[in-house]
């Protein structure tokens, strides 16, 4: 997983 993908996944998890 790329670092940007991980960042998007992290932010997505916060919003979910």
Tab-separated table of N, CA and C in Angstrom:
chain	number	residue	atom	x	y	z
A	1	UNK	N	0.858	-1.204	0.000
A	1	UNK	CA	0.000	0.000	0.000
A	1	UNK	C	0.891	1.250	0.000
A	2	UNK	N	0.585	2.176	-0.870
A	2	UNK	CA	1.389	3.384	-0.934
A	2	UNK	C	1.087	4.292	0.250
A	3	UNK	N	1.991	5.201	0.548
A	3	UNK	CA	1.805	6.071	1.704
A	3	UNK	C	0.607	7.008	1.483
A	4	UNK	N	0.372	7.388	0.236
A	4	UNK	CA	-0.770	8.250	-0.061
A	4	UNK	C	-2.070	7.476	0.092
A	5	UNK	N	-2.050	6.210	-0.349
A	5	UNK	CA	-3.238	5.363	-0.212
A	5	UNK	C	-3.562	5.169	1.257
A	6	UNK	N	-2.499	5.020	2.065
A	6	UNK	CA	-2.694	4.806	3.489
A	6	UNK	C	-3.277	6.070	4.122
A	7	UNK	N	-2.836	7.226	3.625
A	7	UNK	CA	-3.351	8.492	4.140
A	7	UNK	C	-4.834	8.637	3.813
A	8	UNK	N	-5.209	8.284	2.587
A	8	UNK	CA	-6.607	8.356	2.176
A	8	UNK	C	-7.451	7.383	2.983
A	9	UNK	N	-6.883	6.198	3.238
A	9	UNK	CA	-7.594	5.185	4.011
A	9	UNK	C	-7.786	5.659	5.448
A	10	UNK	N	-6.774	6.319	5.977
A	10	UNK	CA	-6.828	6.827	7.349
A	10	UNK	C	-7.889	7.918	7.484
A	11	UNK	N	-7.855	8.870	6.559
A	11	UNK	CA	-8.821	9.971	6.590
A	11	UNK	C	-10.229	9.448	6.352
A	12	UNK	N	-10.355	8.457	5.473
A	12	UNK	CA	-11.654	7.851	5.177
A	12	UNK	C	-12.199	7.179	6.431
A	13	UNK	N	-11.311	6.527	7.175
A	13	UNK	CA	-11.717	5.849	8.397
A	13	UNK	C	-12.223	6.836	9.439
A	14	UNK	N	-11.641	8.026	9.472
A	14	UNK	CA	-12.070	9.031	10.435
A	14	UNK	C	-13.449	9.564	10.073
A	15	UNK	N	-13.704	9.697	8.772
A	15	UNK	CA	-14.977	10.257	8.320
A	15	UNK	C	-16.105	9.232	8.372
A	16	UNK	N	-15.739	7.965	8.281
A	16	UNK	CA	-16.750	6.914	8.247
A	16	UNK	C	-17.402	6.769	9.609
